[in-house]
Tab-separated table of C-alpha atoms in Angstrom:
chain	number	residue	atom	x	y	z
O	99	UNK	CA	-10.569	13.767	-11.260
O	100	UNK	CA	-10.746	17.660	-10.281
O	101	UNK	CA	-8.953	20.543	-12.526
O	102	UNK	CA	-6.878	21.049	-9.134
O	103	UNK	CA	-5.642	17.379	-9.480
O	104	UNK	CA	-3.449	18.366	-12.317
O	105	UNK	CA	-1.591	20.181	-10.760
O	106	UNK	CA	-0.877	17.500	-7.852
O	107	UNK	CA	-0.069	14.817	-10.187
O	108	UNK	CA	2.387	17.072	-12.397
O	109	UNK	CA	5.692	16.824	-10.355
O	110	UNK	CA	7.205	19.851	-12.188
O	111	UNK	CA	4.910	22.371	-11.627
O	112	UNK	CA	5.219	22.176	-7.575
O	113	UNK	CA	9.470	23.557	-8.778
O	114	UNK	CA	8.541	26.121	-11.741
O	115	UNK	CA	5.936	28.464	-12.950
O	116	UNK	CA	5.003	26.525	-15.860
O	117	UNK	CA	4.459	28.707	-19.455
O	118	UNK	CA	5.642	26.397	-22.505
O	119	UNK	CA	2.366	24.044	-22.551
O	120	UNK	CA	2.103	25.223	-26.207
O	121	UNK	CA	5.398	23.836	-26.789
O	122	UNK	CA	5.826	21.139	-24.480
O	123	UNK	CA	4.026	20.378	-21.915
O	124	UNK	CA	4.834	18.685	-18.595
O	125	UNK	CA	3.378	15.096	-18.690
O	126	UNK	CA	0.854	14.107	-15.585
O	127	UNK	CA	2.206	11.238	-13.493
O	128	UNK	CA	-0.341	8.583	-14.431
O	129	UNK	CA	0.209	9.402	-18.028
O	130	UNK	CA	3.722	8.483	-18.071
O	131	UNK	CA	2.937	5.028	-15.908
O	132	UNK	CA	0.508	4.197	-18.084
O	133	UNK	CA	2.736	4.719	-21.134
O	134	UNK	CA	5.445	3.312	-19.859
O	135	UNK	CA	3.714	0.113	-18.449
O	136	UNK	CA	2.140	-0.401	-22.529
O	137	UNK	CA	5.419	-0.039	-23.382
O	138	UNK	CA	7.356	-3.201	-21.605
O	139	UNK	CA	4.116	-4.861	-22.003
O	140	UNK	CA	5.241	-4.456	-26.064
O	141	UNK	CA	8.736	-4.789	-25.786
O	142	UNK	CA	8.471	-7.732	-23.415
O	143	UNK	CA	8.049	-9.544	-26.798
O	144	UNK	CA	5.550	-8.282	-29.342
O	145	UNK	CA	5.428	-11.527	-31.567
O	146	UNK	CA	3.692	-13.637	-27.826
O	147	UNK	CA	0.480	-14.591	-28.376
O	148	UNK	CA	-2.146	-11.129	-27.199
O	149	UNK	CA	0.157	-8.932	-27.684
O	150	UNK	CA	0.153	-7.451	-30.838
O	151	UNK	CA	-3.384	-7.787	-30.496
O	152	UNK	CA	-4.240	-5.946	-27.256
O	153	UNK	CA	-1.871	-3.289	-28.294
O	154	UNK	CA	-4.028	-2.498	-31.358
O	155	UNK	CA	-6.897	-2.405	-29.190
O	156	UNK	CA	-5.613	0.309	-27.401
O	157	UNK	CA	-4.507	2.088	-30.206
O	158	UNK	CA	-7.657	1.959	-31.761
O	159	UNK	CA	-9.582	3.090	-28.605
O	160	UNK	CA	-7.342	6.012	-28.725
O	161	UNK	CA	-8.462	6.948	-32.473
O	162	UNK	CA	-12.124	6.578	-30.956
O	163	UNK	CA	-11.223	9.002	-27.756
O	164	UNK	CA	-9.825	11.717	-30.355
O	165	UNK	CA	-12.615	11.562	-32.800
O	166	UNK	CA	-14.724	12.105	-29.919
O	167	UNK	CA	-12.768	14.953	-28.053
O	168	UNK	CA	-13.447	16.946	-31.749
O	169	UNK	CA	-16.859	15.866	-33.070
O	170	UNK	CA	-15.434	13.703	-35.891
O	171	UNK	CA	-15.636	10.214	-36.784
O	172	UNK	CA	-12.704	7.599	-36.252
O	173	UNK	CA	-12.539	6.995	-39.607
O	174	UNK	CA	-11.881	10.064	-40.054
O	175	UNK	CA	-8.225	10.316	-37.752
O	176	UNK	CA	-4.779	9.890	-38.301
O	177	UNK	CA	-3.010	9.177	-35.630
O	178	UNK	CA	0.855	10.358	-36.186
O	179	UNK	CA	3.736	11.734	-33.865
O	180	UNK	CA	2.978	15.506	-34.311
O	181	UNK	CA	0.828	18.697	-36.168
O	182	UNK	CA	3.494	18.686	-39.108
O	183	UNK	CA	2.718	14.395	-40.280
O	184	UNK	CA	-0.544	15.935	-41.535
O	185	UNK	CA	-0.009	18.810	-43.008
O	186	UNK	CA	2.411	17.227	-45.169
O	187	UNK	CA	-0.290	14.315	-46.429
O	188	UNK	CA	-1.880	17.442	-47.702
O	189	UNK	CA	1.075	19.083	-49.119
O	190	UNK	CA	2.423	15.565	-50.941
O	191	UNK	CA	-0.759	14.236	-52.215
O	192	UNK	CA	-1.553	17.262	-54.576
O	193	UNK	CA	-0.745	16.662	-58.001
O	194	UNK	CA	0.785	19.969	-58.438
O	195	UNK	CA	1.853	22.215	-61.632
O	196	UNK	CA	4.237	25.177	-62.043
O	197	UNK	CA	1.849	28.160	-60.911
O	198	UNK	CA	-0.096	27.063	-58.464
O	199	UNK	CA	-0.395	28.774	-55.296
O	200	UNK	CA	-1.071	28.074	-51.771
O	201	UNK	CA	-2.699	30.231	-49.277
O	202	UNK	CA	-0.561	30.834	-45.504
O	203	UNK	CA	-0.293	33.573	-43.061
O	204	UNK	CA	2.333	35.096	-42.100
O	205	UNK	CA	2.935	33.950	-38.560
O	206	UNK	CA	3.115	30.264	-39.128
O	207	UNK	CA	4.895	27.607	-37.478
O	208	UNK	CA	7.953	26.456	-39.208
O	209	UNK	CA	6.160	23.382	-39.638
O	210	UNK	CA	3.423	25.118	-41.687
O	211	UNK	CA	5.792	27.326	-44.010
O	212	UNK	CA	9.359	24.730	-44.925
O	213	UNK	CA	6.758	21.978	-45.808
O	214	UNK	CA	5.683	24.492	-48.218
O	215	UNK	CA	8.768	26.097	-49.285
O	216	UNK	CA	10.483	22.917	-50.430
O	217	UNK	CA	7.336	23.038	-52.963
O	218	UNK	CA	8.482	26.366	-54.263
O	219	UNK	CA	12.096	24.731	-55.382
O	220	UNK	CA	10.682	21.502	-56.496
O	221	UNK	CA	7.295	22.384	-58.145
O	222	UNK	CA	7.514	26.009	-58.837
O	223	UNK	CA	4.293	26.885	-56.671
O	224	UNK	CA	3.821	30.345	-55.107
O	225	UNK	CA	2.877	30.978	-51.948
O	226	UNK	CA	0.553	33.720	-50.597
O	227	UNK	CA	0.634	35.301	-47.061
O	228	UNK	CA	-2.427	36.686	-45.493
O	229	UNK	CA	-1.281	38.638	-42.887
O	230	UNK	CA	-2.441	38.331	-39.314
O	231	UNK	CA	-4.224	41.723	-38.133
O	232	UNK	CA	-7.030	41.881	-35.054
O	233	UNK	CA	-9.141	43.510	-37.793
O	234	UNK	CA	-10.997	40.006	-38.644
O	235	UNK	CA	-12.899	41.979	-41.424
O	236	UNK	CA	-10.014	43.325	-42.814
O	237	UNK	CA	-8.250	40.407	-42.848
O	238	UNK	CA	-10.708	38.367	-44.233
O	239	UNK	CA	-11.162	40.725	-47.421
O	240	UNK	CA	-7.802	40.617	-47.778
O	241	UNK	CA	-8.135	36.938	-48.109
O	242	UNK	CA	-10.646	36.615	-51.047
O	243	UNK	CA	-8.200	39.183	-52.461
O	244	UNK	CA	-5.609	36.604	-52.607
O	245	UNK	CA	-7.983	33.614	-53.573
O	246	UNK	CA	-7.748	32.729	-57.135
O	247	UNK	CA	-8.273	30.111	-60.422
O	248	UNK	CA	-4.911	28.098	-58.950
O	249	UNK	CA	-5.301	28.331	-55.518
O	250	UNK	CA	-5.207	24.606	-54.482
O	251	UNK	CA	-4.966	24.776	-51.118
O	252	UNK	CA	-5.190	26.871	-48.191
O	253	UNK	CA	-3.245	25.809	-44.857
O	254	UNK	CA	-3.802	28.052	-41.984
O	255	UNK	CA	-3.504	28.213	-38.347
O	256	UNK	CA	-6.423	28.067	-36.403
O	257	UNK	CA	-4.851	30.218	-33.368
O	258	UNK	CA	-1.608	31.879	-34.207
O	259	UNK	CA	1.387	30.707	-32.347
O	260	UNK	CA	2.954	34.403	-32.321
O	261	UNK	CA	0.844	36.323	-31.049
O	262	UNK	CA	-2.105	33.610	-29.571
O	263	UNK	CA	-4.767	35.336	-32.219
O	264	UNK	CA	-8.126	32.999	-32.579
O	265	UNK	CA	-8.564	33.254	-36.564
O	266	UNK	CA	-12.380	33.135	-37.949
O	267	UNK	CA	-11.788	29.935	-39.122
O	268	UNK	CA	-15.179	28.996	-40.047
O	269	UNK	CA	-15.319	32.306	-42.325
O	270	UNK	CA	-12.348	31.533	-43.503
O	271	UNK	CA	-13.606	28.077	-44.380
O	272	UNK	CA	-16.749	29.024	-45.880
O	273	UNK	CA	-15.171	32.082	-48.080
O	274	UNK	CA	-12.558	29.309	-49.765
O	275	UNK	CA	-15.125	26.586	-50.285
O	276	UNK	CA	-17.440	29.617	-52.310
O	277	UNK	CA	-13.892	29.377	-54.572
O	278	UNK	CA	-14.320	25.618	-54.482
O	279	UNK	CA	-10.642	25.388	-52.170
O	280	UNK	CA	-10.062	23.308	-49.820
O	281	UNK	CA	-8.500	24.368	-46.999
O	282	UNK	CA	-6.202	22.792	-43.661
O	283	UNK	CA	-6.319	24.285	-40.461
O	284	UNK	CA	-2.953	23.771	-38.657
O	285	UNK	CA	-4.739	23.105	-34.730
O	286	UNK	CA	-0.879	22.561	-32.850
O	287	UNK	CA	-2.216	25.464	-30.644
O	288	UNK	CA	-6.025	24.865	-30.003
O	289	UNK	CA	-6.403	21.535	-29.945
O	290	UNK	CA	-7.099	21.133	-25.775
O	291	UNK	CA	-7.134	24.749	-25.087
O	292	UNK	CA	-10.085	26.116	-27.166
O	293	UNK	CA	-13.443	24.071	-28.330
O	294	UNK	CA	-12.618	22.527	-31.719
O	295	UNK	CA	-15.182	21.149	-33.531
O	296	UNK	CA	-14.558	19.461	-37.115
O	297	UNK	CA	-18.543	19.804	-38.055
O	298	UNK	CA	-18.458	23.539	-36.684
O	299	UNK	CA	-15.849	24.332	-38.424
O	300	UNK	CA	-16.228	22.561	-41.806
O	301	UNK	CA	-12.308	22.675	-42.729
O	302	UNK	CA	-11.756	19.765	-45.351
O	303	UNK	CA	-8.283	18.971	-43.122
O	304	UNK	CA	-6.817	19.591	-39.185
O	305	UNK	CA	-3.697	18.727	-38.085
O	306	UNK	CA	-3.147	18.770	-34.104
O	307	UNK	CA	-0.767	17.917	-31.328
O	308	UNK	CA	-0.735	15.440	-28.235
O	309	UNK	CA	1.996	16.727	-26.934
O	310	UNK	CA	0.989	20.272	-26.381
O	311	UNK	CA	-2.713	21.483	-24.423
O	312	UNK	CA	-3.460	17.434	-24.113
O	313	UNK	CA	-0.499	16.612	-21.979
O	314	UNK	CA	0.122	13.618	-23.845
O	315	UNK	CA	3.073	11.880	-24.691
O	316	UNK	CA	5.900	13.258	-26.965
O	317	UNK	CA	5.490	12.162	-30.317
O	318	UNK	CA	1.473	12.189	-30.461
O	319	UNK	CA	-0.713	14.079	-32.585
O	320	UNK	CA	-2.804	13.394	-35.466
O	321	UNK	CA	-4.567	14.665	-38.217
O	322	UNK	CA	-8.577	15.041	-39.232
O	323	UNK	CA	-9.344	14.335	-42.970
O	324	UNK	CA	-13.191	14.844	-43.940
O	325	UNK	CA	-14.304	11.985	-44.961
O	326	UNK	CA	-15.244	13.012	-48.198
O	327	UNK	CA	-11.847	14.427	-48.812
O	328	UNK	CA	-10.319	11.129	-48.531
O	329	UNK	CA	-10.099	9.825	-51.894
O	330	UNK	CA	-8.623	13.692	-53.102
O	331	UNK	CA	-4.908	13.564	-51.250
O	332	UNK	CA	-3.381	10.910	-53.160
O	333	UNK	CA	-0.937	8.992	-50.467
O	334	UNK	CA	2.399	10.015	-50.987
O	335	UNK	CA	3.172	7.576	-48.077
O	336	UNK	CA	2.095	4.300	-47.867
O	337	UNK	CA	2.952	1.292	-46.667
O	338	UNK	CA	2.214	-2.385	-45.085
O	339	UNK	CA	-1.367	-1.547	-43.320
O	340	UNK	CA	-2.054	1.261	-45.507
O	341	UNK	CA	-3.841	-1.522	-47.795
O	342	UNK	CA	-7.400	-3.025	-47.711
O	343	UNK	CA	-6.172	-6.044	-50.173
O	344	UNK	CA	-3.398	-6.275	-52.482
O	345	UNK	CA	-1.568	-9.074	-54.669
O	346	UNK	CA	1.953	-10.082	-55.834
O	347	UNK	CA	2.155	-8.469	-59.158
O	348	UNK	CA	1.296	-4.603	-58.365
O	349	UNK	CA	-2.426	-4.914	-57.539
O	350	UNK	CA	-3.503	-2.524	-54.841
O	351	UNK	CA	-6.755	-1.680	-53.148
O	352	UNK	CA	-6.471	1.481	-50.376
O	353	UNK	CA	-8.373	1.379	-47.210
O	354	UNK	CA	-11.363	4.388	-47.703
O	355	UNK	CA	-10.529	5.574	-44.486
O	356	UNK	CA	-7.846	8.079	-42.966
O	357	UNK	CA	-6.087	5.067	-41.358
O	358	UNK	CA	-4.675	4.444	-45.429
O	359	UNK	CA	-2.220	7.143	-44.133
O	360	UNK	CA	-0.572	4.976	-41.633
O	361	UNK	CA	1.633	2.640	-41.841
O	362	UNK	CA	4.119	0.221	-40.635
O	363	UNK	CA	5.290	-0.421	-37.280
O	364	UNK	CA	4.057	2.337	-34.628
O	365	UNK	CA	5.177	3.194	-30.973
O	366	UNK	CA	1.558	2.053	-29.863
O	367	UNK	CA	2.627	3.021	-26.329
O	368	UNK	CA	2.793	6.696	-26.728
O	369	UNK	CA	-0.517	6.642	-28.694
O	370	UNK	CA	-2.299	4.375	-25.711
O	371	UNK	CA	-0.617	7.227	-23.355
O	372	UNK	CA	-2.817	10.188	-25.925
O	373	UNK	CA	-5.688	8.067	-24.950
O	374	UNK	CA	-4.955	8.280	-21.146
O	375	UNK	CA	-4.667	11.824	-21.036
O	376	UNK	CA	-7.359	12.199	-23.055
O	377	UNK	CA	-9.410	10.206	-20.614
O	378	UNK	CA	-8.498	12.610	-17.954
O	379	UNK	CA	-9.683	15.670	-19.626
O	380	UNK	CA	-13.221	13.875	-20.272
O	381	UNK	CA	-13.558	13.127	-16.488
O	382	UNK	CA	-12.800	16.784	-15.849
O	383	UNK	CA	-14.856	17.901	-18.848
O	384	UNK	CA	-13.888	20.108	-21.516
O	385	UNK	CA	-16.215	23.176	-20.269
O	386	UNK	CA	-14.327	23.124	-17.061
O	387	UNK	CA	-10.868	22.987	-19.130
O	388	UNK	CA	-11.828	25.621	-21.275
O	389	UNK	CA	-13.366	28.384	-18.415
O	390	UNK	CA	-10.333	27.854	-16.445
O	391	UNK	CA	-7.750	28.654	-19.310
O	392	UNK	CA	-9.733	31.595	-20.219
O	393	UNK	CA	-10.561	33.301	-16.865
O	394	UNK	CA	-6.691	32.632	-15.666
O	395	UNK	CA	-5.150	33.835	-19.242
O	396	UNK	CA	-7.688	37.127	-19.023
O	397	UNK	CA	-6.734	38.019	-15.209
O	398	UNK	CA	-2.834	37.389	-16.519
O	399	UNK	CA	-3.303	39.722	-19.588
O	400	UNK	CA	-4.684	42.470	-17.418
O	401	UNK	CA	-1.929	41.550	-14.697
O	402	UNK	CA	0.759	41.881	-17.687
O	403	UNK	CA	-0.499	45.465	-19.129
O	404	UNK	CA	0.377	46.925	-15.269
O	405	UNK	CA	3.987	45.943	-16.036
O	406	UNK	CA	5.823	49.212	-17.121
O	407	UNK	CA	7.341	49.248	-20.610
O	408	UNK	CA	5.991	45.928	-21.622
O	409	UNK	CA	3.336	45.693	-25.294
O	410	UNK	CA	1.081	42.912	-24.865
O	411	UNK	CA	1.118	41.487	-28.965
O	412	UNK	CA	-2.179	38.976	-28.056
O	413	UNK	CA	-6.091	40.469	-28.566
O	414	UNK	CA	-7.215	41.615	-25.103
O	415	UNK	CA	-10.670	39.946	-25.478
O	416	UNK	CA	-10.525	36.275	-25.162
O	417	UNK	CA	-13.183	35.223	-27.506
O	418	UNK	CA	-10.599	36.727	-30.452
O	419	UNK	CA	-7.384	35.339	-28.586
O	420	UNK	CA	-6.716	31.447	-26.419
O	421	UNK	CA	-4.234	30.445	-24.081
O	422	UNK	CA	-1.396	31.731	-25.670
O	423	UNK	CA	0.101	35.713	-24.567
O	424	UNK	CA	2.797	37.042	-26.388
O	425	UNK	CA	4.663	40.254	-25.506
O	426	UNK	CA	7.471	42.322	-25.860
O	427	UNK	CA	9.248	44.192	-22.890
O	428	UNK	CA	11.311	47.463	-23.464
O	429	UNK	CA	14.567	47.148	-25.597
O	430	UNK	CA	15.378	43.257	-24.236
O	431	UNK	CA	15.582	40.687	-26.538
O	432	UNK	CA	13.642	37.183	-25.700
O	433	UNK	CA	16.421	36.052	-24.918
O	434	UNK	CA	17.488	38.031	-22.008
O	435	UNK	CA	13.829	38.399	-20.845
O	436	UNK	CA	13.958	34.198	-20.693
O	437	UNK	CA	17.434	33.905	-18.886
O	438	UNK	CA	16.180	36.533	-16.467
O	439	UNK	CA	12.865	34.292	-15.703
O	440	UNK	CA	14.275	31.491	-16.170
O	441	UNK	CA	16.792	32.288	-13.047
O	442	UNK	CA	13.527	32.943	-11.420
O	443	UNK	CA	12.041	29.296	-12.053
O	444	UNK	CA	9.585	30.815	-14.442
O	445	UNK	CA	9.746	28.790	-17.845
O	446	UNK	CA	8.477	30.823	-21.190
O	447	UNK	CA	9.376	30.848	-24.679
O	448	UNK	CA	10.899	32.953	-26.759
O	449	UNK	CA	9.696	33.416	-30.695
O	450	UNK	CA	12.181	32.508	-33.084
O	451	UNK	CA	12.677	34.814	-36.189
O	452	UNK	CA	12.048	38.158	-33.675
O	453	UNK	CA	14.630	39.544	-31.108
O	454	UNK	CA	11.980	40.938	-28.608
O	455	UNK	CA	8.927	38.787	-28.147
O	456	UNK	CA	8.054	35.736	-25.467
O	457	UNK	CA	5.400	33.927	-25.588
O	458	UNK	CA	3.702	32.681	-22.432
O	459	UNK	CA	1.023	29.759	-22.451
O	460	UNK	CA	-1.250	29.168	-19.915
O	461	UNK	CA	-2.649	25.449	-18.864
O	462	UNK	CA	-5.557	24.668	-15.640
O	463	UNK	CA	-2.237	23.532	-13.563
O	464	UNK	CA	-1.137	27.005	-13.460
O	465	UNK	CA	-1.855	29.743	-10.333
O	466	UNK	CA	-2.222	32.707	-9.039
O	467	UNK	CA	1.534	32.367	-7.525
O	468	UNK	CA	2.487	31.358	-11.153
O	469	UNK	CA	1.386	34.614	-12.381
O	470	UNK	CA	2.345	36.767	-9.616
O	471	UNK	CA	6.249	34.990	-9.881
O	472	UNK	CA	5.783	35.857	-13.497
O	473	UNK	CA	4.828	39.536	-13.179
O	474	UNK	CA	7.279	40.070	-10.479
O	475	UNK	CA	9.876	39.115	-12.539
O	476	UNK	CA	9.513	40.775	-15.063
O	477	UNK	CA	8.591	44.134	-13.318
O	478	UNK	CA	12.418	43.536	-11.647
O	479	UNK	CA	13.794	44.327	-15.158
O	480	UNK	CA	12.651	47.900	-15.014
């Protein structure tokens, strides 16, 4: 398996110029076969004899292929349908009182900020916004600024979906553990496109996608939880196979690992299908995943700033910034700028909450006649 083999085995990109892998990305071909062949080999009739049982086998090879891709332990994964699963075991298993506060920035996901607002209305937390600037020093004063005695938690992205900004997570990290606070690192937009590293890093919590830089399935992610930070969310969701042992009169005994935060019956399909793409990328190797996305995003960025009119909104050096460019174009909204490329075969998002700005993301199946259809387009709105 070659980078250039993605490409080839991902039908869509051979039709469009493919910039929405931070969304959704296109599935490779032996990804989808695989998950669909787990899938009638479920549904064929779970309750056979081997079946049940070879599924979990898969799954569970899956947990081990994630633990691996981040330097973490398998206890130490959820496995869930997306980023958002996570961060909400974090947000639902704090015992919370009127006045604490929690720690965001002010470019998250809608994922990251709703989970939290519905805790303004029932709990009567506050929330703090540390606003995103490409001065990490300023930004990370203004953080212990807004650190205090009720800071519970901090949830944070580790790149920043608006404008593809690498945060310095591990300062971050360090500066709210001095406070004693633990803090989550919302990874939708790393995870697969950047190193990420859970003993590098230190975060107490990471929630990620499958479905984004991985190329897995729809419905995959998960979520890291430190092991020692287990036994400090309290499960808010539980269920049948959350359990190590119970009884029939209200005795319960948890599993001590991050599988207590699963439960029930699971499309093991989809996960097995994480654990094929995920086997691709090894084969590759992450170095070779990582180089590509940076080199191709950096000669894109420069190939961007030629366009007349148009504000590049992402850090020009790469080391601050990942596979996601964000801009701005003129006086069009995102909208027309994404009809316009669309028409063109060229596939980008627009950011919600903001009239003007698209946000391109960059994967190893994309080329040099992906940019150039890109930059051509958009230099045909002038």
């Amino acid at each position: 398996m070659q980078l250039s083999d993605v490409r080839r085995l991902t039908p869509i990109t051979q039709e469009y110029a493919y910039f929405q892998s931070s969304g959704f990305s296109p599935k490779m071909e032996p990804v989808i076969e695989e998950t669909n062949r787990w899938a009638q080999f479920q549904n064929a009739g779970g309750a056979a004899p081997g079946i049940h049982e070879k599924m979990l086998e898969g799954f569970e090879a899956t947990r081990e292929k994630v633990a691996q891709s981040m330097n973490a332990d398998a206890d130490e994964i959820v496995l869930g349908e997306n980023t958002t699963i996570g961060i909400n075991i974090v947000a639902n298993g704090i015992n919370w009182q009127a006045g604490d506060n929690v720690i965001l920035s002010d470019k998250e996901h809608p994922g990251n900020r709703i989970t939290w607002y519905s805790h303004v209305h029932r709990y009567g937390i506050e929330l703090r916004f540390l606003e995103v600037v490409h001065d990490e020093e300023q930004m990370l004063e203004q953080f212990e600024r807004l650190l205090d005695g009720r800071t519970r938690v901090v949830s944070i992205s580790h790149v920043c979906r608006r404008t593809g900004q690498r945060l310095p997570a591990r300062a971050l990290v360090d500066i709210a553990h001095e406070r004693g606070v633990p803090i989550l690192l919302d990874g939708a937009q790393a995870y697969g496109a950047i190193p990420v590293d859970m003993r590098a890093l230190d975060c107490d919590f990471y929630a990620f996608s499958g479905h984004k830089y991985i190329m897995a399935p729809q419905g995959t992610g998960g979520f890291y939880v430190r092991r020692d930070m287990i036994p400090w969310v309290q499960p808010s969701w539980i269920g049948s196979h959350s359990q190590k042992d119970f009884d029939l009169v209200g005795g319960l005994t948890l599993l001590d690992e991050a599988k207590r935060f699963e439960f029930g019956t699971r499309n093991l399909a989809d996960q097995i299908g994480f654990g094929k793409a995920l086997d691709f990328w090894t084969e590759i190797g992450w170095e070779n995943v990582f180089s590509y996305i940076a080199g191709y995003t950096d000669r894109l960025k420069a190939a961007l700033q030629e366009v007349p009119s148009l504000k590049l909104h992402t850090p020009p050096a790469y080391g601050k910034s990942s596979g996601i460019v964000t801009f701005s174009l003129g006086s069009y909204t995102s909208a027309e700028i994404q009809e316009h490329l669309k028409e063109r075969k060229v596939l980008v998002a627009p950011l919600e909450l903001d009239g003007s700005m698209i946000r391109v993301s960059t994967h190893v199946f994309n080329n040099e006649e992906d940019s150039e259809r890109l930059v051509s387009g958009l230099r045909a709105m002038n």
